[in-house]
Tab-separated table of C-alpha atoms in Angstrom:
chain	number	residue	atom	x	y	z
A	397	UNK	CA	-7.840	54.988	55.709
A	398	UNK	CA	-7.285	51.192	55.458
A	399	UNK	CA	-7.094	50.680	51.309
A	400	UNK	CA	-5.149	47.254	52.132
A	401	UNK	CA	-5.627	45.176	55.170
A	402	UNK	CA	-4.389	41.958	56.262
A	403	UNK	CA	-7.013	40.930	58.987
A	404	UNK	CA	-4.450	38.292	60.679
A	405	UNK	CA	-1.887	39.916	63.001
A	406	UNK	CA	-0.401	36.920	63.576
A	407	UNK	CA	-0.144	33.270	62.232
A	408	UNK	CA	1.384	30.154	63.379
A	409	UNK	CA	2.561	27.258	61.183
A	410	UNK	CA	4.359	23.939	61.748
A	411	UNK	CA	7.875	23.676	60.095
A	412	UNK	CA	7.173	21.698	56.846
A	413	UNK	CA	3.428	22.668	56.485
A	414	UNK	CA	1.973	25.463	54.422
A	415	UNK	CA	1.764	28.970	55.263
A	416	UNK	CA	-1.115	31.124	54.146
A	417	UNK	CA	-1.155	34.748	54.454
A	418	UNK	CA	-4.360	36.589	53.435
A	419	UNK	CA	-4.757	40.306	52.084
A	420	UNK	CA	-7.702	42.221	51.137
A	421	UNK	CA	-7.602	45.719	49.075
A	422	UNK	CA	-10.467	48.098	48.456
A	423	UNK	CA	-9.244	50.427	45.968
A	424	UNK	CA	-10.123	49.401	42.071
A	425	UNK	CA	-7.434	51.204	40.705
A	426	UNK	CA	-4.500	49.163	42.123
A	427	UNK	CA	-2.905	46.816	39.627
A	428	UNK	CA	0.364	45.683	41.278
A	429	UNK	CA	0.472	43.878	44.286
A	430	UNK	CA	3.969	42.656	46.218
A	431	UNK	CA	4.439	40.903	49.315
A	432	UNK	CA	7.408	41.944	51.599
A	433	UNK	CA	9.020	40.050	54.391
A	434	UNK	CA	10.335	42.024	57.812
A	435	UNK	CA	12.920	41.038	60.309
A	436	UNK	CA	13.064	43.419	63.621
A	437	UNK	CA	15.222	46.367	63.042
A	438	UNK	CA	15.591	45.949	59.126
A	439	UNK	CA	13.814	47.069	56.161
A	440	UNK	CA	11.126	45.213	54.046
A	441	UNK	CA	12.730	42.550	52.097
A	442	UNK	CA	10.759	42.307	48.749
A	443	UNK	CA	9.532	38.459	48.086
A	444	UNK	CA	7.081	38.268	45.436
A	445	UNK	CA	4.792	40.443	43.080
A	446	UNK	CA	1.929	40.006	40.748
A	447	UNK	CA	0.464	42.333	38.483
A	448	UNK	CA	-3.524	42.632	38.016
A	449	UNK	CA	-3.411	40.785	34.493
A	450	UNK	CA	-2.291	37.700	36.057
A	451	UNK	CA	-3.913	35.407	38.579
A	452	UNK	CA	-0.746	33.320	40.330
A	453	UNK	CA	2.920	33.908	40.237
A	454	UNK	CA	5.336	31.268	41.386
A	455	UNK	CA	8.706	31.771	42.667
A	456	UNK	CA	10.349	28.923	44.531
A	457	UNK	CA	8.422	28.028	47.546
A	458	UNK	CA	6.666	31.267	47.476
A	459	UNK	CA	3.120	31.545	45.291
A	460	UNK	CA	0.902	34.688	45.309
A	461	UNK	CA	-2.660	34.149	44.139
A	462	UNK	CA	-4.598	37.139	42.977
A	463	UNK	CA	-8.612	37.233	42.755
A	464	UNK	CA	-9.489	40.522	41.695
A	465	UNK	CA	-13.565	40.265	41.473
A	466	UNK	CA	-12.952	39.730	45.360
A	467	UNK	CA	-9.931	41.928	45.775
A	468	UNK	CA	-8.127	39.453	47.600
A	469	UNK	CA	-4.456	38.089	47.426
A	470	UNK	CA	-2.709	35.319	49.552
A	471	UNK	CA	0.782	34.519	49.622
A	472	UNK	CA	1.841	30.737	49.965
A	473	UNK	CA	4.782	29.378	51.117
A	474	UNK	CA	5.490	25.583	50.865
A	475	UNK	CA	7.117	23.893	52.738
A	476	UNK	CA	7.246	26.365	55.672
A	477	UNK	CA	11.059	26.613	57.401
A	478	UNK	CA	11.958	28.311	60.530
A	479	UNK	CA	13.766	31.074	58.661
A	480	UNK	CA	10.412	32.319	57.302
A	481	UNK	CA	9.374	33.353	60.766
A	482	UNK	CA	8.851	37.267	60.168
A	483	UNK	CA	6.572	40.040	59.898
A	484	UNK	CA	4.887	39.728	56.040
A	485	UNK	CA	3.160	42.732	54.458
A	486	UNK	CA	1.250	43.516	51.615
A	487	UNK	CA	1.739	46.441	49.505
A	488	UNK	CA	-0.222	47.646	46.467
A	489	UNK	CA	0.068	50.108	43.890
A	490	UNK	CA	-1.688	52.094	41.463
A	491	UNK	CA	-1.825	51.975	37.097
A	492	UNK	CA	1.391	53.744	36.130
A	493	UNK	CA	4.889	52.986	36.586
A	494	UNK	CA	6.803	53.297	39.657
A	495	UNK	CA	3.486	54.356	42.029
A	496	UNK	CA	3.717	54.715	45.547
A	497	UNK	CA	3.198	51.583	47.641
A	498	UNK	CA	0.114	51.228	50.034
A	499	UNK	CA	1.155	48.630	52.747
A	500	UNK	CA	-1.390	46.642	55.056
A	501	UNK	CA	-0.547	46.279	58.633
A	502	UNK	CA	1.459	43.224	58.338
A	503	UNK	CA	0.920	39.490	59.829
A	504	UNK	CA	3.488	37.751	62.288
A	505	UNK	CA	4.434	34.361	61.095
A	506	UNK	CA	5.950	32.169	63.490
A	507	UNK	CA	7.047	28.790	62.074
A	508	UNK	CA	7.072	26.060	64.825
A	509	UNK	CA	9.921	23.318	64.720
B	1163	UNK	CA	24.134	42.177	44.870
B	1164	UNK	CA	23.293	45.701	44.862
B	1165	UNK	CA	21.186	47.024	48.063
B	1166	UNK	CA	19.940	50.384	49.481
B	1167	UNK	CA	21.939	51.943	52.157
B	1168	UNK	CA	20.754	54.292	54.885
B	1169	UNK	CA	22.984	56.466	57.479
B	1170	UNK	CA	22.826	56.873	60.373
B	1171	UNK	CA	21.341	53.734	61.800
B	1172	UNK	CA	19.897	55.496	64.867
B	1173	UNK	CA	19.752	59.411	65.287
B	1174	UNK	CA	18.716	60.814	68.501
B	1175	UNK	CA	17.707	64.518	68.630
B	1176	UNK	CA	16.076	67.036	70.292
B	1177	UNK	CA	12.826	68.379	69.615
B	1178	UNK	CA	12.898	71.275	67.067
B	1179	UNK	CA	16.417	70.498	66.008
B	1180	UNK	CA	16.959	69.751	62.257
B	1181	UNK	CA	17.735	66.530	61.082
B	1182	UNK	CA	19.086	64.701	58.085
B	1183	UNK	CA	18.741	61.285	56.814
B	1184	UNK	CA	20.620	59.820	54.175
B	1185	UNK	CA	20.138	56.842	51.742
B	1186	UNK	CA	22.178	55.539	48.779
B	1187	UNK	CA	19.895	54.106	46.546
B	1188	UNK	CA	20.750	51.306	43.808
B	1189	UNK	CA	22.925	52.759	41.354
B	1190	UNK	CA	20.748	52.253	38.167
B	1191	UNK	CA	17.684	52.691	39.566
B	1192	UNK	CA	15.680	56.065	38.788
B	1193	UNK	CA	12.783	56.352	41.330
B	1194	UNK	CA	13.470	56.886	44.816
B	1195	UNK	CA	11.088	57.059	47.870
B	1196	UNK	CA	10.990	57.752	51.747
B	1197	UNK	CA	8.583	55.748	53.797
B	1198	UNK	CA	8.134	55.932	57.492
B	1199	UNK	CA	7.066	53.442	60.302
B	1200	UNK	CA	5.806	54.584	63.742
B	1201	UNK	CA	6.079	51.889	66.514
B	1202	UNK	CA	3.451	49.324	66.066
B	1203	UNK	CA	2.074	50.642	63.017
B	1204	UNK	CA	2.097	50.324	59.245
B	1205	UNK	CA	4.665	51.484	56.788
B	1206	UNK	CA	3.459	54.703	55.513
B	1207	UNK	CA	4.519	56.277	52.030
B	1208	UNK	CA	6.051	60.231	52.762
B	1209	UNK	CA	7.233	61.117	49.277
B	1210	UNK	CA	8.657	59.961	45.695
B	1211	UNK	CA	11.113	61.353	43.661
B	1212	UNK	CA	12.145	61.030	39.988
B	1213	UNK	CA	14.241	63.560	37.648
B	1214	UNK	CA	15.208	65.782	40.478
B	1215	UNK	CA	11.879	66.386	41.486
B	1216	UNK	CA	8.903	65.291	43.739
B	1217	UNK	CA	6.458	63.169	42.088
B	1218	UNK	CA	4.255	62.772	44.970
B	1219	UNK	CA	3.957	63.482	48.681
B	1220	UNK	CA	1.729	62.114	51.403
B	1221	UNK	CA	-0.248	64.593	53.680
B	1222	UNK	CA	2.556	64.046	56.142
B	1223	UNK	CA	5.230	65.650	54.124
B	1224	UNK	CA	4.395	69.083	55.305
B	1225	UNK	CA	6.769	72.345	55.072
B	1226	UNK	CA	9.052	71.000	57.670
B	1227	UNK	CA	10.154	68.399	55.396
B	1228	UNK	CA	12.069	68.329	52.317
B	1229	UNK	CA	14.192	65.741	49.797
B	1230	UNK	CA	17.257	66.426	47.631
B	1231	UNK	CA	19.353	64.268	45.664
B	1232	UNK	CA	22.751	66.390	45.906
B	1233	UNK	CA	24.865	64.343	43.952
B	1234	UNK	CA	24.683	61.291	41.516
B	1235	UNK	CA	24.457	59.029	44.443
B	1236	UNK	CA	22.892	60.034	47.731
B	1237	UNK	CA	19.011	60.950	48.161
B	1238	UNK	CA	18.470	62.950	51.622
B	1239	UNK	CA	15.283	63.373	53.694
B	1240	UNK	CA	15.543	66.813	55.981
B	1241	UNK	CA	13.195	67.572	58.656
B	1242	UNK	CA	13.702	71.066	59.722
B	1243	UNK	CA	12.205	71.256	63.213
B	1244	UNK	CA	11.589	68.064	64.437
B	1245	UNK	CA	8.409	67.096	66.589
B	1246	UNK	CA	7.794	64.198	69.375
B	1247	UNK	CA	5.550	62.476	66.656
B	1248	UNK	CA	8.232	62.370	64.096
B	1249	UNK	CA	10.150	59.273	66.182
B	1250	UNK	CA	9.475	56.266	63.836
B	1251	UNK	CA	11.778	54.230	61.639
B	1252	UNK	CA	12.318	56.121	58.166
B	1253	UNK	CA	12.862	53.677	55.313
B	1254	UNK	CA	14.438	54.811	52.009
B	1255	UNK	CA	13.575	52.718	48.667
B	1256	UNK	CA	14.244	52.898	45.062
B	1257	UNK	CA	13.200	50.903	42.155
B	1258	UNK	CA	13.399	50.825	38.372
B	1259	UNK	CA	10.356	49.800	37.401
B	1260	UNK	CA	7.522	48.322	40.382
B	1261	UNK	CA	9.372	46.241	42.735
B	1262	UNK	CA	10.792	48.458	45.455
B	1263	UNK	CA	13.823	47.935	47.032
B	1264	UNK	CA	14.136	49.076	50.641
B	1265	UNK	CA	17.074	50.159	52.820
B	1266	UNK	CA	17.660	49.100	56.583
B	1267	UNK	CA	15.921	52.126	57.759
B	1268	UNK	CA	17.067	54.960	60.361
B	1269	UNK	CA	15.553	54.967	63.830
B	1270	UNK	CA	14.615	58.384	64.451
B	1271	UNK	CA	14.196	58.875	68.081
B	1272	UNK	CA	12.613	62.715	69.094
B	1273	UNK	CA	13.323	63.611	72.830
């Protein structure tokens, strides 16, 4: 059951450049999408979210893009910093308030100095 | 900044023993969750809790699992008779709306 998929297990980016993390989903009932960042031995930290009525949401260095027709979302981090090195999880929830989250497998982002 | 807290950070138990994992959600949140992550796998939903009752549970959340909000601040997950395959990181989360905030997790090791 892979309703949310992150096909790249790892990504390496030079400091100062743009990091682009991708996520695909299959469930058309998903209408809210979130990105979390996770360090080892810690819980997921909420980064940014987007509702299905939007196609873009920006917060500082982080921007999430949603393409509903392609069932695809992406997280852009610019400029990338060494502290951004972590595992990034895409998550989705269905219509309705406070629904459970379905997570992707995660992408390990490494920012090289 | 308010945060979700969890205790203990690490619990080691023998197979067949009962464990209780504890969480203190963010104080004004009304929705509470438990998730788990087996080493190397994705984060999986276990159960959601609202208005003092379970609102949804996954297939994983069988009769060996239970949740409780014994007072106004704590939210607990009990596993009655632990199995080896219950070894995982267990995360508590809470929310007011849609952005769920997670605790640091409890690493459960079943021997």
